[in-house]
Coordinates of C-alpha atoms and ligand atoms in Angstrom, one line a residue:
M76 CA 2.1 -17.7 19.4
R77 CA 3.7 -14.3 18.2
S78 CA 6.9 -16.1 17.2
Y79 CA 4.3 -19.3 15.9
L80 CA 2.5 -16.3 13.8
I81 CA 5.0 -15.1 12.6
L82 CA 6.8 -17.9 11.2
G83 CA 3.7 -19.3 9.9
M84 CA 3.8 -16.0 7.7
L85 CA 6.8 -16.5 6.4
K86 CA 6.9 -20.5 5.7
G87 CA 3.2 -19.7 3.8
K88 CA 5.1 -17.5 1.6
F89 CA 8.5 -20.0 1.1
F90 CA 5.8 -23.0 1.3
F91 CA 4.4 -20.5 -1.7
G92 CA 7.9 -19.9 -3.4
I93 CA 8.6 -23.7 -3.5
V94 CA 5.0 -24.4 -5.4
A95 CA 6.2 -21.8 -7.5
F96 CA 9.6 -23.2 -8.1
F97 CA 8.2 -26.4 -9.4
L98 CA 6.1 -25.2 -11.5
D99 CA 8.9 -22.9 -12.9
S100 CA 11.5 -26.6 -13.2
F101 CA 8.4 -27.8 -15.6
G102 CA 7.5 -24.9 -17.8
L103 CA 4.0 -24.2 -16.1
Y104 CA 4.3 -20.3 -16.0
A105 CA 5.8 -20.2 -19.9
Q106 CA 2.6 -21.7 -21.2
I107 CA 0.2 -19.5 -18.7
D108 CA 1.9 -16.5 -20.0
T109 CA 0.0 -16.8 -23.4
N110 CA -3.7 -16.9 -21.3
I111 CA -5.2 -13.3 -21.6
K112 CA -8.2 -14.2 -19.4
D113 CA -6.4 -12.5 -17.3
E114 CA -6.3 -8.8 -19.0
Q115 CA -10.1 -8.3 -17.6
Y116 CA -9.1 -8.0 -14.5
R117 CA -6.0 -5.2 -15.3
P118 CA -6.2 -2.6 -13.6
L119 CA -6.5 0.4 -15.8
I120 CA -5.4 3.2 -13.2
H121 CA -3.8 1.6 -11.1
F122 CA 0.0 0.0 -11.2
S123 CA 0.3 -3.7 -12.0
P124 CA 3.4 -5.5 -13.3
K125 CA 3.0 -6.7 -16.8
E126 CA 3.7 -10.4 -15.6
K127 CA 4.7 -12.3 -12.4
W128 CA 3.9 -11.1 -8.5
V129 CA 4.1 -8.1 -7.1
N130 CA 3.7 -7.4 -3.6
D131 CA 5.3 -4.2 -1.2
P132 CA 5.8 -1.6 -2.7
N133 CA 9.8 -0.1 -2.2
G134 CA 12.5 3.0 -2.8
M135 CA 9.5 5.3 -3.2
V136 CA 12.3 8.9 -4.2
Y137 CA 11.4 11.5 -6.3
H138 CA 14.5 13.1 -7.8
N139 CA 15.0 15.6 -10.8
G140 CA 11.6 15.6 -12.1
I141 CA 11.0 11.6 -11.5
Y142 CA 8.8 9.6 -8.8
H143 CA 10.6 6.2 -8.8
L144 CA 8.2 3.2 -7.4
F145 CA 10.5 -0.1 -6.9
Y146 CA 8.9 -2.8 -5.0
Q147 CA 9.0 -6.4 -4.4
Y148 CA 9.1 -9.0 -7.5
H149 CA 9.1 -12.2 -8.4
P150 CA 10.2 -12.5 -11.4
N151 CA 9.8 -15.9 -12.2
S152 CA 6.2 -16.7 -10.8
S153 CA 2.9 -15.2 -10.0
V154 CA 3.5 -16.4 -6.5
W155 CA 5.7 -15.1 -3.8
G156 CA 9.2 -16.1 -4.4
P157 CA 12.4 -15.0 -4.1
M158 CA 12.9 -10.7 -4.4
H159 CA 13.9 -8.6 -6.4
W160 CA 13.7 -4.7 -6.8
G161 CA 11.4 -4.1 -9.7
H162 CA 11.1 -0.9 -11.0
A163 CA 8.5 2.1 -12.7
T164 CA 8.6 5.6 -13.3
S165 CA 6.5 8.2 -13.4
K166 CA 6.4 12.3 -14.1
D167 CA 2.5 12.6 -12.6
L168 CA 2.2 9.9 -10.1
V169 CA -0.6 9.3 -12.3
H170 CA 0.8 7.3 -15.4
W171 CA 3.7 4.4 -15.3
K172 CA 6.3 3.4 -17.2
R173 CA 6.8 -0.1 -17.2
E174 CA 11.0 -0.1 -16.0
P175 CA 13.7 -3.6 -15.8
I176 CA 14.8 -5.0 -12.6
K177 CA 16.8 -2.9 -10.9
I178 CA 18.5 -4.7 -8.0
F179 CA 19.0 -8.8 -8.2
P180 CA 19.4 -11.7 -5.2
D181 CA 23.0 -12.4 -4.6
S182 CA 25.5 -14.5 -2.3
L183 CA 23.7 -12.1 0.6
G184 CA 20.4 -12.9 -0.2
T185 CA 17.1 -11.5 -1.5
I186 CA 16.0 -8.1 -1.9
F187 CA 13.2 -7.8 0.9
S188 CA 11.7 -4.2 0.9
G189 CA 13.3 -1.3 1.8
S190 CA 14.0 2.5 1.4
A191 CA 15.8 5.1 -0.7
V192 CA 16.7 8.5 -0.1
V193 CA 18.5 11.6 -2.6
D194 CA 21.6 11.7 -1.0
K195 CA 22.1 15.8 -1.4
N196 CA 25.2 16.5 0.2
N197 CA 27.0 12.8 -0.8
T198 CA 27.4 12.4 2.6
S199 CA 27.9 8.7 1.7
G200 CA 30.4 9.2 -0.8
F201 CA 29.3 7.4 -3.3
G202 CA 28.4 10.8 -5.3
K203 CA 30.8 10.9 -8.6
K204 CA 31.7 14.2 -9.8
G205 CA 29.2 16.4 -8.6
V206 CA 26.8 13.8 -9.4
V207 CA 24.4 13.6 -6.3
P208 CA 23.4 10.0 -5.6
I209 CA 20.1 7.8 -4.9
V210 CA 21.0 5.1 -2.0
A211 CA 18.7 2.5 -1.5
I212 CA 18.8 0.6 1.9
F213 CA 16.9 -2.2 2.2
T214 CA 16.8 -5.2 3.8
Q215 CA 18.8 -8.9 2.6
H216 CA 16.7 -12.0 3.4
N217 CA 19.1 -15.3 3.3
E218 CA 17.1 -18.0 2.7
A219 CA 20.1 -20.6 3.1
G220 CA 20.5 -18.6 6.2
E221 CA 16.7 -19.4 7.7
K222 CA 17.0 -23.0 6.7
A223 CA 20.1 -23.4 8.5
G224 CA 18.2 -22.5 11.4
K225 CA 20.0 -19.5 12.0
N226 CA 18.8 -16.3 13.5
D227 CA 20.6 -13.3 12.3
Y228 CA 19.3 -13.7 8.6
Q229 CA 18.1 -10.6 7.6
N230 CA 20.6 -7.6 7.1
Q231 CA 20.7 -4.2 5.7
S232 CA 22.4 -3.4 2.9
L233 CA 22.7 -0.3 -0.1
A234 CA 22.5 0.0 -3.3
Y235 CA 23.6 3.9 -5.2
S236 CA 23.0 5.1 -8.5
L237 CA 24.7 7.8 -10.7
D238 CA 22.1 8.0 -13.7
N239 CA 18.9 8.8 -11.9
G240 CA 17.7 5.2 -10.8
K241 CA 18.5 3.8 -14.5
S242 CA 21.7 1.2 -13.1
W243 CA 22.4 0.1 -9.4
T244 CA 25.2 -0.5 -7.9
K245 CA 25.7 -2.3 -4.6
Y246 CA 27.6 -0.8 -1.5
S247 CA 30.8 -3.2 -1.4
D248 CA 30.8 -3.2 2.6
N249 CA 27.9 -4.6 3.0
P250 CA 25.5 -5.4 5.0
V251 CA 25.7 -2.1 6.6
L252 CA 23.4 -2.9 9.8
K253 CA 23.9 -6.5 10.7
S254 CA 21.5 -8.1 12.7
P255 CA 21.8 -8.6 16.2
G256 CA 20.7 -12.4 16.0
I257 CA 16.6 -11.4 15.8
R258 CA 14.7 -13.3 13.2
D259 CA 12.4 -10.3 12.0
F260 CA 14.9 -7.8 11.6
R261 CA 13.6 -5.9 8.3
D262 CA 12.3 -3.0 6.0
P263 CA 14.8 0.2 6.7
K264 CA 13.0 3.1 6.1
V265 CA 15.3 6.1 6.1
F266 CA 14.8 10.1 6.3
W267 CA 17.3 13.5 6.8
D268 CA 16.8 14.8 9.9
E269 CA 17.8 18.3 9.3
P270 CA 17.9 19.4 13.0
T271 CA 20.1 16.5 14.0
K272 CA 21.8 16.8 10.7
K273 CA 21.6 13.3 10.6
W274 CA 19.9 10.1 9.3
I275 CA 17.1 8.3 10.3
M276 CA 16.2 4.6 9.6
S277 CA 13.0 3.0 10.8
L278 CA 13.0 -0.9 11.4
A279 CA 10.7 -3.3 12.4
V280 CA 11.8 -5.7 14.3
V281 CA 9.7 -8.4 15.5
D282 CA 6.6 -6.5 17.4
R283 CA 8.1 -3.0 17.5
I284 CA 10.3 -0.6 15.6
Y285 CA 13.9 0.4 15.8
F286 CA 15.2 3.6 15.2
Y287 CA 19.6 4.3 14.4
S288 CA 20.5 6.8 13.5
S289 CA 23.9 7.1 10.9
Y290 CA 25.7 10.4 9.9
N291 CA 26.7 8.6 5.9
L292 CA 24.1 6.1 5.6
R293 CA 27.0 3.3 5.9
N294 CA 27.4 2.9 9.9
W295 CA 24.4 3.0 12.2
T296 CA 23.6 3.4 15.8
K297 CA 20.7 2.0 17.8
E298 CA 18.3 5.5 19.5
S299 CA 15.8 3.6 20.8
D300 CA 12.9 1.6 20.8
F301 CA 8.8 1.9 20.1
G302 CA 6.1 -0.1 20.4
E303 CA 6.2 -3.1 22.5
T304 CA 3.0 -2.4 24.2
A305 CA 1.5 -0.3 21.9
G306 CA -1.2 0.0 18.9
A307 CA -2.2 -3.7 17.1
H308 CA 0.0 -6.7 18.2
G309 CA -1.9 -9.6 16.4
G310 CA 1.0 -10.4 14.2
V311 CA 4.5 -8.9 13.0
W312 CA 5.2 -5.8 12.1
E313 CA 6.7 -4.6 9.1
C314 CA 7.5 -2.2 7.0
P315 CA 7.1 0.9 9.2
D316 CA 7.6 4.8 7.9
L317 CA 8.3 8.1 9.7
F318 CA 7.7 11.3 8.7
P319 CA 6.6 14.9 10.1
L320 CA 3.1 16.3 9.0
D321 CA 2.0 20.0 9.8
Y322 CA -1.1 21.1 11.5
N323 CA -1.7 24.6 11.4
G324 CA 2.1 25.6 11.7
K325 CA 3.3 22.3 13.8
E326 CA 4.7 19.6 13.5
I327 CA 3.4 16.3 14.2
W328 CA 4.9 13.0 13.9
V329 CA 3.4 10.3 12.1
L330 CA 5.2 7.0 12.3
I331 CA 3.1 4.4 10.4
V332 CA 3.4 0.2 11.0
N333 CA 2.1 -1.9 8.7
L334 CA 0.7 -5.7 10.7
N335 CA 0.1 -9.3 9.5
P336 CA -1.8 -10.5 10.4
G337 CA -4.1 -8.5 12.7
G338 CA -5.6 -5.4 11.1
P339 CA -9.4 -4.9 11.4
N340 CA -10.4 -6.9 9.0
K341 CA -8.5 -9.8 9.1
G342 CA -5.2 -10.1 7.8
S343 CA -2.9 -7.5 6.8
A344 CA -3.4 -3.5 7.0
T345 CA -1.6 -0.1 8.6
Q346 CA -2.2 0.9 11.8
Y347 CA 0.0 4.5 13.0
F348 CA 0.8 6.9 15.7
L349 CA 0.8 10.3 15.8
G350 CA 3.1 11.6 18.3
D351 CA 6.9 13.8 18.7
F352 CA 10.5 13.2 17.8
D353 CA 13.0 14.9 18.7
G354 CA 16.1 12.8 16.4
K355 CA 16.1 10.4 19.4
N356 CA 13.2 9.1 20.4
F357 CA 9.3 9.1 19.3
S358 CA 6.5 9.8 22.2
P359 CA 3.5 9.1 21.3
Y360 CA 0.1 10.7 21.9
S361 CA -1.8 7.7 22.3
I362 CA -1.0 4.2 21.9
E363 CA -3.9 3.1 21.1
T364 CA -4.5 1.6 17.8
K365 CA -4.8 3.8 14.4
W366 CA -5.7 2.3 11.2
L367 CA -4.8 4.2 8.0
D368 CA -7.2 2.4 5.9
Y369 CA -9.8 -0.4 6.8
G370 CA -10.3 -2.6 3.5
P371 CA -8.8 -5.8 3.8
D372 CA -6.6 -4.5 0.6
D373 CA -4.4 -2.4 1.4
Y374 CA -0.8 -3.1 3.0
A375 CA 2.6 -2.2 3.7
G376 CA 1.7 1.0 2.8
I377 CA 5.1 3.6 2.6
T378 CA 5.1 7.6 1.8
W379 CA 7.5 8.9 -1.3
S380 CA 10.8 10.4 -0.2
N381 CA 12.0 14.2 -0.8
T382 CA 8.8 15.7 -1.7
G383 CA 9.4 18.3 0.8
K384 CA 6.0 18.9 2.7
R385 CA 3.6 17.1 0.7
K386 CA 3.3 13.2 1.7
I387 CA 2.4 11.0 -0.8
F388 CA 1.6 7.4 0.4
L389 CA 0.8 4.0 -1.4
G390 CA 0.0 0.6 -0.7
W391 CA -0.4 -2.6 -1.9
M392 CA -3.7 -3.7 -3.1
S393 CA -3.8 -6.9 -1.2
N394 CA -3.2 -9.2 1.7
W395 CA -1.9 -11.6 2.6
M396 CA -4.5 -14.1 3.7
Y397 CA -5.1 -15.1 0.3
A398 CA -2.5 -12.9 -2.0
N399 CA -0.9 -16.0 -3.5
F400 CA -4.3 -17.4 -4.5
V401 CA -6.7 -14.3 -6.0
P402 CA -8.0 -15.3 -9.5
T403 CA -5.6 -14.6 -12.3
E404 CA -2.5 -16.5 -12.8
T405 CA -0.2 -14.2 -15.6
W406 CA 0.0 -10.9 -13.7
R407 CA -0.8 -11.0 -9.5
N408 CA -1.3 -8.1 -7.7
A409 CA -1.1 -4.0 -8.0
M410 CA -0.6 -0.6 -6.3
T411 CA -3.3 1.6 -4.9
I412 CA -3.5 5.0 -5.6
P413 CA -0.8 6.9 -4.6
R414 CA -3.2 9.8 -1.6
E415 CA -1.7 12.1 -0.1
L416 CA -2.2 12.5 3.9
K417 CA -2.9 15.1 6.2
I418 CA -4.1 15.7 9.6
V419 CA -7.3 16.3 10.5
K420 CA -9.0 17.3 14.1
T421 CA -11.6 15.9 15.1
G422 CA -13.5 16.7 17.9
N423 CA -10.2 16.2 21.4
D424 CA -8.7 13.8 18.6
M425 CA -6.0 14.1 15.7
L426 CA -6.4 11.5 12.6
V427 CA -4.8 11.2 9.0
A428 CA -6.6 12.0 6.3
S429 CA -6.2 10.7 3.2
T430 CA -7.1 12.5 -0.3
L431 CA -7.2 11.2 -3.8
I432 CA -3.8 13.3 -5.5
K433 CA -4.5 15.9 -7.2
E434 CA -3.2 14.4 -10.0
I435 CA -6.1 12.2 -11.1
A436 CA -7.4 15.6 -12.4
K437 CA -5.7 14.4 -15.3
L438 CA -8.0 11.0 -16.0
K439 CA -11.7 13.0 -15.4
S440 CA -13.7 13.1 -18.1
K441 CA -17.1 15.5 -18.1
P442 CA -19.2 14.5 -14.9
V443 CA -22.7 13.3 -14.7
V444 CA -24.1 15.4 -12.2
S445 CA -27.4 14.6 -10.6
K446 CA -28.8 17.0 -7.7
N447 CA -31.3 16.5 -4.9
V448 CA -32.2 12.3 -5.9
V449 CA -34.9 11.3 -3.3
L450 CA -33.9 7.9 -3.3
S451 CA -37.7 6.4 -2.4
K452 CA -35.8 3.7 -4.7
P453 CA -33.2 2.7 -6.2
I454 CA -31.6 4.2 -8.9
D455 CA -29.0 4.4 -11.6
I456 CA -26.0 6.9 -11.2
A457 CA -26.4 7.4 -15.1
K458 CA -28.0 6.1 -18.4
T459 CA -26.8 2.2 -17.8
S460 CA -25.3 1.6 -21.0
S461 CA -23.1 4.8 -20.7
I462 CA -21.7 3.3 -17.1
K463 CA -17.9 2.6 -18.0
F464 CA -14.8 1.6 -15.9
P465 CA -12.9 2.6 -14.3
C466 CA -14.5 5.9 -12.6
L467 CA -15.0 8.1 -9.8
I468 CA -18.3 9.1 -8.0
N469 CA -18.8 11.8 -5.5
L470 CA -21.6 11.9 -3.3
S471 CA -22.5 14.1 -0.8
T472 CA -25.8 14.9 1.8
D473 CA -27.1 17.4 4.0
S474 CA -28.8 14.4 6.5
I475 CA -27.3 11.5 7.0
K476 CA -28.9 8.5 6.5
D477 CA -28.6 4.8 5.7
F478 CA -28.0 4.3 1.9
S479 CA -25.8 1.8 -0.1
V480 CA -24.2 1.7 -4.1
T481 CA -24.4 -1.4 -5.6
L482 CA -22.2 -2.6 -8.7
S483 CA -23.9 -5.1 -10.5
N484 CA -23.9 -7.0 -13.6
D485 CA -26.7 -9.7 -15.7
D486 CA -24.8 -12.7 -13.5
S487 CA -26.8 -11.0 -10.0
E488 CA -22.4 -10.5 -8.5
K489 CA -22.4 -7.4 -6.9
L490 CA -20.4 -5.6 -4.7
V491 CA -22.8 -2.8 -2.1
I492 CA -20.6 -0.2 -0.8
G493 CA -22.5 2.0 2.0
Y494 CA -23.6 3.6 5.0
D495 CA -25.4 2.1 8.5
R496 CA -26.9 4.5 10.3
A497 CA -27.6 2.5 13.2
S498 CA -23.9 0.8 13.8
N499 CA -22.4 4.4 12.3
Q500 CA -20.4 2.4 10.2
Y501 CA -19.4 2.0 6.1
F502 CA -19.5 -1.0 4.8
I503 CA -18.2 -3.1 1.6
D504 CA -19.8 -6.1 0.9
R505 CA -18.2 -8.8 -1.3
T506 CA -19.9 -11.7 -0.2
R507 CA -21.6 -12.3 -3.9
S508 CA -19.2 -10.5 -5.9
G509 CA -17.9 -13.0 -8.3
K510 CA -15.0 -15.2 -7.9
T511 CA -14.4 -15.3 -4.3
N512 CA -14.1 -19.2 -3.3
F513 CA -10.5 -19.4 -3.9
H514 CA -9.9 -18.5 -0.1
K515 CA -12.0 -19.1 2.6
E516 CA -11.5 -15.5 4.2
F517 CA -11.9 -13.5 1.0
A518 CA -16.1 -14.0 0.4
A519 CA -16.6 -11.3 3.4
K520 CA -18.5 -7.5 4.4
H521 CA -15.8 -5.3 5.8
T522 CA -17.3 -2.5 8.3
A523 CA -15.1 0.9 8.9
P524 CA -16.1 3.5 11.5
R525 CA -17.0 7.1 10.6
F526 CA -15.3 9.0 12.7
V527 CA -17.6 12.7 12.7
N528 CA -20.6 13.5 14.3
I529 CA -22.6 15.6 11.7
S530 CA -25.0 15.4 9.4
K531 CA -23.3 16.4 6.4
L532 CA -21.8 13.6 4.8
N533 CA -19.3 13.1 1.9
L534 CA -18.4 9.6 -0.1
S535 CA -15.4 9.6 -2.7
L536 CA -15.7 5.6 -4.5
L537 CA -12.5 5.2 -6.9
I538 CA -13.2 2.2 -9.1
D539 CA -11.3 0.4 -10.9
V540 CA -12.1 -3.1 -12.8
S541 CA -11.0 -5.0 -9.7
S542 CA -10.8 -2.7 -7.0
L543 CA -12.5 0.2 -5.4
E544 CA -11.4 3.0 -2.5
L545 CA -13.9 4.0 -0.3
L546 CA -12.5 7.8 1.2
A547 CA -15.6 9.1 3.2
D548 CA -15.7 12.3 4.9
D549 CA -13.0 13.9 3.4
G550 CA -10.6 11.2 3.9
L551 CA -10.8 10.7 7.5
T552 CA -12.7 6.7 6.6
V553 CA -11.0 5.1 4.5
M554 CA -11.6 1.6 2.8
T555 CA -10.0 -0.7 -0.3
V556 CA -10.9 -3.5 -1.2
I557 CA -10.6 -6.0 -5.0
F558 CA -13.2 -8.0 -6.5
F559 CA -13.3 -10.2 -9.4
P560 CA -16.4 -10.8 -11.4
N561 CA -16.7 -13.2 -13.7
K562 CA -18.5 -11.0 -16.0
P563 CA -18.0 -7.1 -15.7
Y564 CA -20.0 -4.5 -13.6
N565 CA -22.0 -3.0 -16.2
Q566 CA -24.6 -1.4 -13.6
I567 CA -24.0 1.3 -10.6
Q568 CA -27.1 1.6 -8.6
V569 CA -27.9 4.1 -5.4
G570 CA -30.3 3.5 -3.1
S571 CA -32.0 3.9 0.7
T572 CA -34.1 1.7 2.9
E573 CA -34.4 4.7 4.7
R574 CA -36.2 8.0 2.3
A575 CA -32.6 9.4 1.7
V576 CA -32.4 12.6 -0.2
I577 CA -28.4 12.4 -2.0
K578 CA -27.8 16.4 -2.4
K579 CA -25.1 15.5 -5.5
L580 CA -24.6 12.6 -6.9
E581 CA -21.1 13.2 -9.5
Y582 CA -20.5 9.7 -11.6
I583 CA -17.0 10.9 -13.6
K584 CA -15.7 8.1 -15.9
L585 CA -11.6 8.4 -15.9
K586 CA -9.1 7.8 -18.7
S587 CA -7.3 4.1 -18.6
I588 CA -3.6 5.2 -17.9
W589 CA -2.2 2.4 -20.0
R590 CA -3.2 4.0 -23.6
Ligands
FRU715 C1 6.3 -7.1 4.2 C2 6.3 -8.6 4.2 C3 7.8 -7.0 4.7 C4 9.1 -8.1 3.7 C5 8.6 -8.4 2.3 C6 9.2 -9.7 1.8 O1 4.5 -7.6 2.9 O2 6.8 -9.5 4.6 O3 7.8 -7.6 6.0 O4 10.0 -7.2 3.5 O5 7.5 -8.5 2.6 O6 8.9 -9.8 0.2

């Protein structure tokens, strides 16, 4: 059953690849390129490609003052197809510069997901004349091998850059880690383990994570595997990440495992485990599933490498169920906002909480603040004429009651976000949010549990023109959703079915990162 699901997923992508190929051949994409209507959905505070298809973030690394973001990119169409590594750079994680494509397919295959590291000690030997190399480790997916029915078509390869990521040279002896004959064998994420003085690679292998070690990034030895009987297994495991977070001086290891399908609100989602790592084995404190984001639209997320103790996470803001069909044609899909991860204790459990990166402060205008707002009827969050997107809404209350925040337009299209006391859940309802009929699973009400049992509640909503990121209870519950209203939303109202009092309500307009 599982292998059927996995094959189904990949086949789905290849089907789109074939459709794209035919459209490309007839030059149809060139025509669509001039169509500017898609710009109404273009994110203003999130990274999106100028044109064509994007999926997973890849090779995220900080080096010499620059945050690099590579990503799965199909330059010839706006549906998934032969993968390249696109590239963007940022000095502050907020403003992005779109760079040329950096890693191209070759005879070994197309360029699937992977990571990048700064090889400070030049263990790889790629550094020349004292220049520290950035080394990318990625999966090469050999379509010919797959079509021929082989099992070893996903192998790991290297490329390096000696000019701060501007140009890349593939290693002449690729691949460095060959598939042992397992079809789903991909998405290497590598870090330097100081105690063992080795590189550690986490690799997604069907339904578990393999851990490998290496002294030089070129030769890899398998150390252990984890996960066959842990966590959620509704689909294939993809895009892992392993890193320590500090909790009151103690090192807690986080293992991120992306899963597709099988997420809490269907389709793609990101689960994680907390535990110990001794340089060889990952030992979880619990094998129960924990989700980093309960919304449907945060997938393939991993963290930046070389940022010290600060761990910054970024995901792809879509879901494989409908990513190929969302109603933009010239460009398709975007990334979430970068989030900082930290460990929080709740009762006897520990969770990873997400916070919006502090650099977002750069985009903020003066907050419009209301205090002790009584919600006997729905009220406008600010004067209707002044509602603008993107924006950030912060809300807090001392006595928890049902409430909702509704974004709407003059056509009665609406996105409803809220908290339901009876089920103790947050929710985002996009059933009447605008264009939804491009896929049967899109129009849905998504829910997420609340993890704390206290009467104080806080909620932040980061709203862009076609996405919303909810962070509740200091980031313990997170939900990301995308939406496509026919006309832009121009009203935000807060309401309650009970007599709720919002202690503080803040509306903060955000500046676009592209102007
Ligand atoms: C996750 C994923 C990865 C793979 C890439 C291909 O979304 O399926 O496992 O490397 O996308 O584009």
